[in-house]
mmCIF file of C-alpha atoms and ligand atoms in Angstrom:
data_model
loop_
_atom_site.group_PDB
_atom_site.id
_atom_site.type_symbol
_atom_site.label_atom_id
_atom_site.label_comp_id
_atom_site.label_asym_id
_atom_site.label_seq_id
_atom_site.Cartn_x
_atom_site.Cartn_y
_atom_site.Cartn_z
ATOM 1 C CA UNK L 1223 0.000 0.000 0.000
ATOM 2 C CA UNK L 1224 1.229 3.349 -0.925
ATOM 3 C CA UNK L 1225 2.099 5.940 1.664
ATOM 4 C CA UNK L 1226 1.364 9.812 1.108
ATOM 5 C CA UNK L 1227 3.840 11.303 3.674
ATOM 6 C CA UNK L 1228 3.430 15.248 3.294
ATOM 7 C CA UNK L 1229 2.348 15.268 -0.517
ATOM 8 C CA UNK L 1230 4.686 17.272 -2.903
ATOM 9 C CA UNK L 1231 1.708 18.152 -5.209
ATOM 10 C CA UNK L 1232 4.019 18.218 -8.505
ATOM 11 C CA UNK L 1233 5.311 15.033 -7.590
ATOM 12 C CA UNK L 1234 1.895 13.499 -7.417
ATOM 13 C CA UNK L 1235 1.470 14.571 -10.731
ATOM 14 C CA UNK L 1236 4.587 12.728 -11.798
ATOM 15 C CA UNK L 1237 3.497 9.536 -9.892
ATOM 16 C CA UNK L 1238 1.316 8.724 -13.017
ATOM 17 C CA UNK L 1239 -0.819 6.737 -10.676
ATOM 18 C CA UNK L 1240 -4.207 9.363 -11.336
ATOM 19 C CA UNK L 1241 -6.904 7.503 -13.220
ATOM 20 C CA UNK L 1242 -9.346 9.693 -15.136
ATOM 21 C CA UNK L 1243 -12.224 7.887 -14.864
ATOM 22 C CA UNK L 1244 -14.369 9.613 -17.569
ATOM 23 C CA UNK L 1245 -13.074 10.004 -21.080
ATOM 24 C CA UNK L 1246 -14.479 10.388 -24.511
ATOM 25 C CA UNK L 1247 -12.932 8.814 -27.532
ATOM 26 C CA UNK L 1248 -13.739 8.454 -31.622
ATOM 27 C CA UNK L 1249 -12.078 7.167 -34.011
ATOM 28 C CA UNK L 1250 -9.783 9.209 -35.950
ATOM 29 C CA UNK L 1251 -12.154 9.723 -39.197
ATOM 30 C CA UNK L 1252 -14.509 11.323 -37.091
ATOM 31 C CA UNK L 1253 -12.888 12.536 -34.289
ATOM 32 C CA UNK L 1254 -13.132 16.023 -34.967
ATOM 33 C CA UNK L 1255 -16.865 16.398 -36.109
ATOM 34 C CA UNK L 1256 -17.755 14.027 -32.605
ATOM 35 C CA UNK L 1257 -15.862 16.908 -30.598
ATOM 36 C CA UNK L 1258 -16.962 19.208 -32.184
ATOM 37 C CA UNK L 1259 -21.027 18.589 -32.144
ATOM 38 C CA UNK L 1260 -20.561 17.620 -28.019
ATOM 39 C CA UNK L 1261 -19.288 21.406 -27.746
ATOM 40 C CA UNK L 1262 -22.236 22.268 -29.645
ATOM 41 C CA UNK L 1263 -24.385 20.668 -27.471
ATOM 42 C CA UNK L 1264 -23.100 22.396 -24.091
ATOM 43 C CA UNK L 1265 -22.509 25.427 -25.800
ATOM 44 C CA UNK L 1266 -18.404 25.043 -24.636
ATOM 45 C CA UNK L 1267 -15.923 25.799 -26.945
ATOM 46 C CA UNK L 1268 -14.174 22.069 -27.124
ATOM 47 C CA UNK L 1269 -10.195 22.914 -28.038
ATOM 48 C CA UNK L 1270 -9.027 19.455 -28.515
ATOM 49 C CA UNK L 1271 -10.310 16.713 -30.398
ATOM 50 C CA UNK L 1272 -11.361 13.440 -28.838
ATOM 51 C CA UNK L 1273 -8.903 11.025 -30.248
ATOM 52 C CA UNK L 1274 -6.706 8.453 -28.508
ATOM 53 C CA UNK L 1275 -3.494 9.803 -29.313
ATOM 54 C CA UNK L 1276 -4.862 13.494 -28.369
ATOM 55 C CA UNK L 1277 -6.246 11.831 -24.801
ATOM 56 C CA UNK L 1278 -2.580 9.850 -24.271
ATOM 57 C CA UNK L 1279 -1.451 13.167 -24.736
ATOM 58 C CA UNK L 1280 -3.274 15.536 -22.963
ATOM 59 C CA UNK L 1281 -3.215 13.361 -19.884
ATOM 60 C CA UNK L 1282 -0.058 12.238 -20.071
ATOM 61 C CA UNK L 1283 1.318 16.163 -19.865
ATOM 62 C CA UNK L 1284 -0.474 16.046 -16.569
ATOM 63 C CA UNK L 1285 0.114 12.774 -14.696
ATOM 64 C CA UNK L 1286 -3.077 10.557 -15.714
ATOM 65 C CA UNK L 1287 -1.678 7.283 -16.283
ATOM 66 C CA UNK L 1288 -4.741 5.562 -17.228
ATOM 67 C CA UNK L 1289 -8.490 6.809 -18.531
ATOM 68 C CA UNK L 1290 -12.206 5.046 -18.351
ATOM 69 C CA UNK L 1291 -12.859 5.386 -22.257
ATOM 70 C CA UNK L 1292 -16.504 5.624 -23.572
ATOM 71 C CA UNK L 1293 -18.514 7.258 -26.259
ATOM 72 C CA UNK L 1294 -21.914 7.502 -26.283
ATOM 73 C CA UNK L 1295 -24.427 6.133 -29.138
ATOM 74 C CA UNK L 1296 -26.888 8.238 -30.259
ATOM 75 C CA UNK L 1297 -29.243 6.036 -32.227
ATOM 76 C CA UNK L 1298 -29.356 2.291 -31.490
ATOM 77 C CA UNK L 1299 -28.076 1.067 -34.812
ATOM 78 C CA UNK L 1300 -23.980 3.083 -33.617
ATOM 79 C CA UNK L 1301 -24.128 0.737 -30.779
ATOM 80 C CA UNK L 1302 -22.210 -2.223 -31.895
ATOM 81 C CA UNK L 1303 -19.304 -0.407 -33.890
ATOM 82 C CA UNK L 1304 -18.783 1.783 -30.870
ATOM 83 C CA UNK L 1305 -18.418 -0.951 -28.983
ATOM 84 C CA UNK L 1306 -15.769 -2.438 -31.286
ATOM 85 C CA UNK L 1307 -14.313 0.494 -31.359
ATOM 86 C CA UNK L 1308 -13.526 0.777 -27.974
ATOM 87 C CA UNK L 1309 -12.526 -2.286 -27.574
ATOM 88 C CA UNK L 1310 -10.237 -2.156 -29.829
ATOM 89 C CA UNK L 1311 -9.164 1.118 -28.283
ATOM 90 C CA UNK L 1312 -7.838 -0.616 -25.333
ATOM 91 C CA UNK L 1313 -6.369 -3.832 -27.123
ATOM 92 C CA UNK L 1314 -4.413 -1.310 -28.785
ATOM 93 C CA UNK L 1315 -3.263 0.004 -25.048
ATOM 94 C CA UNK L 1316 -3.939 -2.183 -22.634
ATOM 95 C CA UNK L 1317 -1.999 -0.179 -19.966
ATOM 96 C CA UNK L 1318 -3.644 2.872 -20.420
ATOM 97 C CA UNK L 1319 -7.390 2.732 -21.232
ATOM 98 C CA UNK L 1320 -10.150 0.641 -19.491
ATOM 99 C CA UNK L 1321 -13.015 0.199 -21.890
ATOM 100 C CA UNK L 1322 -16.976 1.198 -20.714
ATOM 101 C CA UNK L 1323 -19.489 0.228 -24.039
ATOM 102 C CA UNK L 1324 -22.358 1.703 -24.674
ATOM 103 C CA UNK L 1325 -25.749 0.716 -25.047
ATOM 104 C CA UNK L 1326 -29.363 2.142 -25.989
ATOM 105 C CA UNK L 1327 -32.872 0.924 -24.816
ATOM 106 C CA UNK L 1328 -34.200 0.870 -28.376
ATOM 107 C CA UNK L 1329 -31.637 -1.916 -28.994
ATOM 108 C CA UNK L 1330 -33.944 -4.803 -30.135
ATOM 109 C CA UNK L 1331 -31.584 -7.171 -27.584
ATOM 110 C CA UNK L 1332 -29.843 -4.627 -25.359
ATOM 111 C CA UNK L 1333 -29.417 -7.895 -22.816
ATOM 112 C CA UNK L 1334 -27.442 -9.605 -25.454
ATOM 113 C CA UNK L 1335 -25.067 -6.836 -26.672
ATOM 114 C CA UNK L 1336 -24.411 -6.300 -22.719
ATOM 115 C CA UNK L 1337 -23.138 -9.904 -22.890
ATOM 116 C CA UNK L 1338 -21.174 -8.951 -25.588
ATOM 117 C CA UNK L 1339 -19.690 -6.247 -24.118
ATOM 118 C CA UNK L 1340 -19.191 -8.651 -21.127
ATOM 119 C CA UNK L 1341 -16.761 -10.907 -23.240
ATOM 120 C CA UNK L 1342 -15.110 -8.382 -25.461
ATOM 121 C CA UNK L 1343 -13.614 -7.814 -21.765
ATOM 122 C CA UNK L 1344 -15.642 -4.359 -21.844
ATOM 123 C CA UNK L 1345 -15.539 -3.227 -17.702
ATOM 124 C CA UNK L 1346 -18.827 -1.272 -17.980
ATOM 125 C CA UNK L 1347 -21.094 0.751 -19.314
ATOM 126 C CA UNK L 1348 -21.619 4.183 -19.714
ATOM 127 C CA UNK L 1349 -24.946 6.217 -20.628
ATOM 128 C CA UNK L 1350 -25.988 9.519 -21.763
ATOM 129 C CA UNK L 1351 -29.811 10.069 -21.145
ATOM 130 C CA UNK L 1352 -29.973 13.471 -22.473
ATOM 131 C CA UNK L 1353 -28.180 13.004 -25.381
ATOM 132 C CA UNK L 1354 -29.777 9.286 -25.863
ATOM 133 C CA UNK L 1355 -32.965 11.093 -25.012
ATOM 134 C CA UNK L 1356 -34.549 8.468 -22.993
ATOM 135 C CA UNK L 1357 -35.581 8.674 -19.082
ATOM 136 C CA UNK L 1358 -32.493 7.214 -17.194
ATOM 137 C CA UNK L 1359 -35.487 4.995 -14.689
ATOM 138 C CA UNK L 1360 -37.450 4.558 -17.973
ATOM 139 C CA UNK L 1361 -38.938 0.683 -17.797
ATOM 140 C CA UNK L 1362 -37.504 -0.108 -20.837
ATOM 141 C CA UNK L 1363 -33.947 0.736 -19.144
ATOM 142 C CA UNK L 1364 -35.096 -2.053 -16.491
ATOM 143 C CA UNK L 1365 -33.766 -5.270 -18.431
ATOM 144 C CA UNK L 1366 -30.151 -3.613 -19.000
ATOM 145 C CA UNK L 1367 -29.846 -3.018 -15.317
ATOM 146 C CA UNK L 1368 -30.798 -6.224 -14.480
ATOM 147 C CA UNK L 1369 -28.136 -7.909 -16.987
ATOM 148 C CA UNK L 1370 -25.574 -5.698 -15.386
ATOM 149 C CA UNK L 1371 -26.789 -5.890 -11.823
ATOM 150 C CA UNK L 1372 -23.744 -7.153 -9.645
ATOM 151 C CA UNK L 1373 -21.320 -7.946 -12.734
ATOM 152 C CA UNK L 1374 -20.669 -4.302 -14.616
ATOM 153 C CA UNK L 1375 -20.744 -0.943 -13.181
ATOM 154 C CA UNK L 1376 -22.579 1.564 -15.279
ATOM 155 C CA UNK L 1377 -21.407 5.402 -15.517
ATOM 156 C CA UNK L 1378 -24.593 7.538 -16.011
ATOM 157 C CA UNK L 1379 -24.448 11.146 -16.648
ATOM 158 C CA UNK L 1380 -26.259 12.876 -14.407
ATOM 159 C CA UNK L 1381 -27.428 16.590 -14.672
ATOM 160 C CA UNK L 1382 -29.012 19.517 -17.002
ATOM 161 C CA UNK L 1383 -31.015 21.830 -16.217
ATOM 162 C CA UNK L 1384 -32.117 22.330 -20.164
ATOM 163 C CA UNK L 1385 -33.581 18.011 -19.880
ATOM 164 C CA UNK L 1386 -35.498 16.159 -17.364
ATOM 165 C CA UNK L 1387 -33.462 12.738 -18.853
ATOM 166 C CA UNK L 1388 -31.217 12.473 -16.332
ATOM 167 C CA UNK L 1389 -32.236 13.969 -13.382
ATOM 168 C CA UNK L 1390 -30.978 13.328 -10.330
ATOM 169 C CA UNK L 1391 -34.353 11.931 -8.564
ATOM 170 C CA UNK L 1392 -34.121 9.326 -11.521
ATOM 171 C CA UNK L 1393 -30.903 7.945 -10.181
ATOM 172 C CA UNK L 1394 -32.299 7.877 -6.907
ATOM 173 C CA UNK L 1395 -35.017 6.050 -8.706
ATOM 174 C CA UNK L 1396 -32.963 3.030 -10.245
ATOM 175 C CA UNK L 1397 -30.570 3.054 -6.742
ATOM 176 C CA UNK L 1398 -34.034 2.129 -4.974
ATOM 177 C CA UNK L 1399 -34.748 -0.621 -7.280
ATOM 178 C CA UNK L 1400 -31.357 -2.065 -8.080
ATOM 179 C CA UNK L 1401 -29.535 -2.082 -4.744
ATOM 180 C CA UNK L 1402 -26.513 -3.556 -6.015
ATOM 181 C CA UNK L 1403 -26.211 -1.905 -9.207
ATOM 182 C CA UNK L 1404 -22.650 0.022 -8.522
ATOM 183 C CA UNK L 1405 -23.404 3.371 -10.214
ATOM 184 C CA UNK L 1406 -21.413 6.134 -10.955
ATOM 185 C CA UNK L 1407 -23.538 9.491 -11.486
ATOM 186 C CA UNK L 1408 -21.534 11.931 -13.179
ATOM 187 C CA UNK L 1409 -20.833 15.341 -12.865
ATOM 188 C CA UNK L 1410 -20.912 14.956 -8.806
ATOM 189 C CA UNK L 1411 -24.540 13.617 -9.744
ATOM 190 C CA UNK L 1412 -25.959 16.919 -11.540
ATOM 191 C CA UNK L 1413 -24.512 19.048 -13.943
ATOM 192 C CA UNK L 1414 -25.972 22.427 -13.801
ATOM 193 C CA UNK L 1415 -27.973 20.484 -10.862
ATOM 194 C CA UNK L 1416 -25.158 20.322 -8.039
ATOM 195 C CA UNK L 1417 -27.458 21.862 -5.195
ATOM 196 C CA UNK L 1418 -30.165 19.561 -6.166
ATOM 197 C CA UNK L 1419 -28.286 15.787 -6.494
ATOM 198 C CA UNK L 1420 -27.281 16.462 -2.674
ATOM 199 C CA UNK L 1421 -30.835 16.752 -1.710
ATOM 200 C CA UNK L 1422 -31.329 13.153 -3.824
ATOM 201 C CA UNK L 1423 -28.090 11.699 -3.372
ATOM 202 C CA UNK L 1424 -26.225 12.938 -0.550
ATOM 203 C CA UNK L 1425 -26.847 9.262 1.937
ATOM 204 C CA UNK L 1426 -26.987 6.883 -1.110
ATOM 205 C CA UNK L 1427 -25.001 4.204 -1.812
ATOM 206 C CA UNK L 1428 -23.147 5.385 -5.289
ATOM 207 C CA UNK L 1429 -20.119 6.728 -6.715
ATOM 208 C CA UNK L 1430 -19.845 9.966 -8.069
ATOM 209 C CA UNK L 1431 -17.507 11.604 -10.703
ATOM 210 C CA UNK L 1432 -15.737 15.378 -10.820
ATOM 211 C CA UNK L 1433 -15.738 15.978 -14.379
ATOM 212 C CA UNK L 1434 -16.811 18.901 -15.852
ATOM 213 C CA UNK L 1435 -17.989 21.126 -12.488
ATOM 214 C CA UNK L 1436 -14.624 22.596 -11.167
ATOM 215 C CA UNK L 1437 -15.289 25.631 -13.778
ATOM 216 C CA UNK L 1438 -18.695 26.220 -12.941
ATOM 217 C CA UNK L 1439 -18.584 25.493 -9.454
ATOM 218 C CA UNK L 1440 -15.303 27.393 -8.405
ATOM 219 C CA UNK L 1441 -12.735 26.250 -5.683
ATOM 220 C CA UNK L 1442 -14.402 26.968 -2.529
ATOM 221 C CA UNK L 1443 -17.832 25.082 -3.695
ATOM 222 C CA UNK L 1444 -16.182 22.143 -5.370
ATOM 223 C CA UNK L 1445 -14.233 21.637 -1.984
ATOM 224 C CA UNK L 1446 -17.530 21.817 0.106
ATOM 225 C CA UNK L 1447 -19.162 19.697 -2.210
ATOM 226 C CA UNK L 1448 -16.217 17.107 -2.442
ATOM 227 C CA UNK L 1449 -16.276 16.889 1.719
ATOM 228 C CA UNK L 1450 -20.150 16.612 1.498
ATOM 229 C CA UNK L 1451 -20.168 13.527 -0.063
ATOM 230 C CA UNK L 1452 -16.800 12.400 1.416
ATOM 231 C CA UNK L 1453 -13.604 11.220 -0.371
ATOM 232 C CA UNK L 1454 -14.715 7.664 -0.339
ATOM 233 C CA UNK L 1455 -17.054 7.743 -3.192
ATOM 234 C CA UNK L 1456 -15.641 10.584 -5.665
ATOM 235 C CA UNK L 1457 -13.322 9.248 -8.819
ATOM 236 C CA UNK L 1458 -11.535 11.954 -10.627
ATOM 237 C CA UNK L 1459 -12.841 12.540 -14.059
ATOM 238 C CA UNK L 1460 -11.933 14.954 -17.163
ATOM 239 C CA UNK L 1461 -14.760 14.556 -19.509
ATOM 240 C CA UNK L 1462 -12.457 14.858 -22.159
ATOM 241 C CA UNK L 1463 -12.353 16.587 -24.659
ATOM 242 C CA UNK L 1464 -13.996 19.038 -22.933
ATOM 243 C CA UNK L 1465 -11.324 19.434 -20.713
ATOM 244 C CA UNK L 1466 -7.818 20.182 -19.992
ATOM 245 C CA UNK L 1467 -6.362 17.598 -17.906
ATOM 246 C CA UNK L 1468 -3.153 19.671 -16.872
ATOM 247 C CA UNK L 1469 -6.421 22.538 -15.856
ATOM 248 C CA UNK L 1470 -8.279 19.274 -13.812
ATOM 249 C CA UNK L 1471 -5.624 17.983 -12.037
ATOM 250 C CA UNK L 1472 -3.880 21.030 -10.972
ATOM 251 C CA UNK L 1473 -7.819 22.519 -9.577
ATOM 252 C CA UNK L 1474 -8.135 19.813 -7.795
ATOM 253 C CA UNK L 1475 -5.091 19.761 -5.954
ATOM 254 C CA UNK L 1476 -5.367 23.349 -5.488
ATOM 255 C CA UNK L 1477 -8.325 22.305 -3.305
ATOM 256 C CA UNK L 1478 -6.076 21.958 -0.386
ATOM 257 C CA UNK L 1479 -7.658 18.305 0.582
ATOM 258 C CA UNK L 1480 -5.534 15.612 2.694
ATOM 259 C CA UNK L 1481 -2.988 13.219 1.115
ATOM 260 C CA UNK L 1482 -5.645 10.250 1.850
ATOM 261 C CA UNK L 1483 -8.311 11.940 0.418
ATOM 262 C CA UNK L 1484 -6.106 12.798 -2.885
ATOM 263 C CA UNK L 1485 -5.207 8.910 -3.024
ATOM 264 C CA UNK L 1486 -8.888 7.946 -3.167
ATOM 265 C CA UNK L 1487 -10.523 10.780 -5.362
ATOM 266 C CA UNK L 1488 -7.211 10.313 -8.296
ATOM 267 C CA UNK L 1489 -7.035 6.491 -8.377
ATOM 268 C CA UNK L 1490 -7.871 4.269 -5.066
ATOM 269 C CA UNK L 1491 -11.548 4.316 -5.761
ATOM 270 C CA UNK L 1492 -11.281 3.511 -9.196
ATOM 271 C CA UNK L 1493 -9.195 0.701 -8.577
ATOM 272 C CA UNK L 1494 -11.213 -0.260 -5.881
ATOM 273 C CA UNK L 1495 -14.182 0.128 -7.714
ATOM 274 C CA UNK L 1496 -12.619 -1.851 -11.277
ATOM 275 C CA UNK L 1497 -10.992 -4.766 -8.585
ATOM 276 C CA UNK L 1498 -7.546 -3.506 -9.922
ATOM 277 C CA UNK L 1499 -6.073 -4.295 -6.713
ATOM 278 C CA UNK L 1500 -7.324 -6.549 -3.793
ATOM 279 C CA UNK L 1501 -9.668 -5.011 -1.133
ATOM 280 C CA UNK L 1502 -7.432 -3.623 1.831
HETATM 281 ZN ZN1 ZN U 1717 -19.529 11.644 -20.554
#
């Protein structure tokens, strides 16, 4: 077990032990038009493109040794190439990217492309209700949980105050009904919604994410919100490309939080929750 004695907080970044839980990739053709249209849809100016190489890259320059890789499919009929693709992805670099597939209710089988994504060695899923436009507790959701119900964890974004999709009450919705599904809510559990996913999610039983809030929330809120929900639970995220690693990683540690608390939130949780290492 590692030791933090009096963190040097440019040496952690040299450590390469973060894990950035919550990365976008596309494949090269596309890469730039994929970025591109996510900016459009949050109205943020994305400056890098979403391609492996540009990811290795960007986190590299700031310490991130591995990244949770998805991309999200926005019609049912992208779900198996994405899949493929990312699995691929990660064949290609097996030290540095951890594969989540994708999946969409109006699959005609989403059960069987879960067990696909199962033995492509795929180590969850990820889903985007607003931009998949479906209710995150909708029934037809039900079946997928189910499948992935004590074998996958499933990374749901969480948050916008433009959609009702993915509101935070919904994840409190599927936690109630799948007590062992390990979920990790996004965006601390609401973009745009912070306030509100305490009220839902504050005593629950799930993991949340830090990607894309520092900027909107500013230091002194992300730091009350990160001790609100307690070090335990929160995995360090990008949400790249809409993000600057080197900009992440250096907000976060200029939140002024305890060694132990930097261990969990940049890789001990995700390892923990991905079984990389054995339970202390
Ligand atoms: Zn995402």
């Amino acid at each position: 077990m590692k030791i933090f004695i009096s963190l040097n907080r440019k040496k952690y970044s040299a450590m390469m032990d973060i894990i950035d839980f919550h990365a976008h990739i596309y494949p090269d053709k596309i890469a730039e038009k994929a970025s591109h249209s996510v900016g459009e849809f949050y109205s943020i100016p994305m400056n890098k493109i979403g391609s492996v190489d540009t990811l290795l890259k960007s986190g590299g320059e700031a310490g991130v040794g591995m990244f949770v890789v998805q991309s999200v499919a926005t019609v049912s009929r992208q779900v198996q190439s994405i899949n493929d693709f990312i699995h691929a992805a990660c064949q290609e670099h097996p030290d540095r990217l951890i594969g989540f597939g994708t999946i969409h209710p109006g699959l005609e089988n989403p059960v069987d492309e879960i067990e696909r994504c199962v033995k492509l060695g795929l180590h969850g899923i990820k889903i985007h209700p607003d931009v998949q436009r479906f209710h995150m507790d909708d029934p037809s959701m039900y079946p997928i949980y189910e499948a992935i119900e004590s074998r996958l964890p499933i990374l749901i974004h969480c948050g916008d105050y433009r959609y009702d999709f993915s509101h935070p009450r919904r994840l409190a919705h599927i936690l109630d009904d799948f007590p062992k599904l390990e979920v990790i809510g996004a965006h601390f559990g609401g973009w745009s919604l912070w306030d509100l996913a305490m009220e839902y999610l504050l005593d629950r039983s799930c993991w949340l994410d830090t990607s894309s809030s520092f900027a909107f929330l500013g230091k002194v809120r992300s730091k009350e919100i990160i001790r609100a929900y307690g070090a335990d639970r929160l995995l360090f995220g990008d949400d790249f490309p809409m993000w600057d690693h080197k900009t992440e990683v250096e907000t976060l540690l200029s939140l002024d939080l305890t060694d132990d608390e930097y261990e969990k939130i940049f890789s001990g949780n995700a390892k923990r929750l991905l079984r990389m290492t054995p339970n202390p």
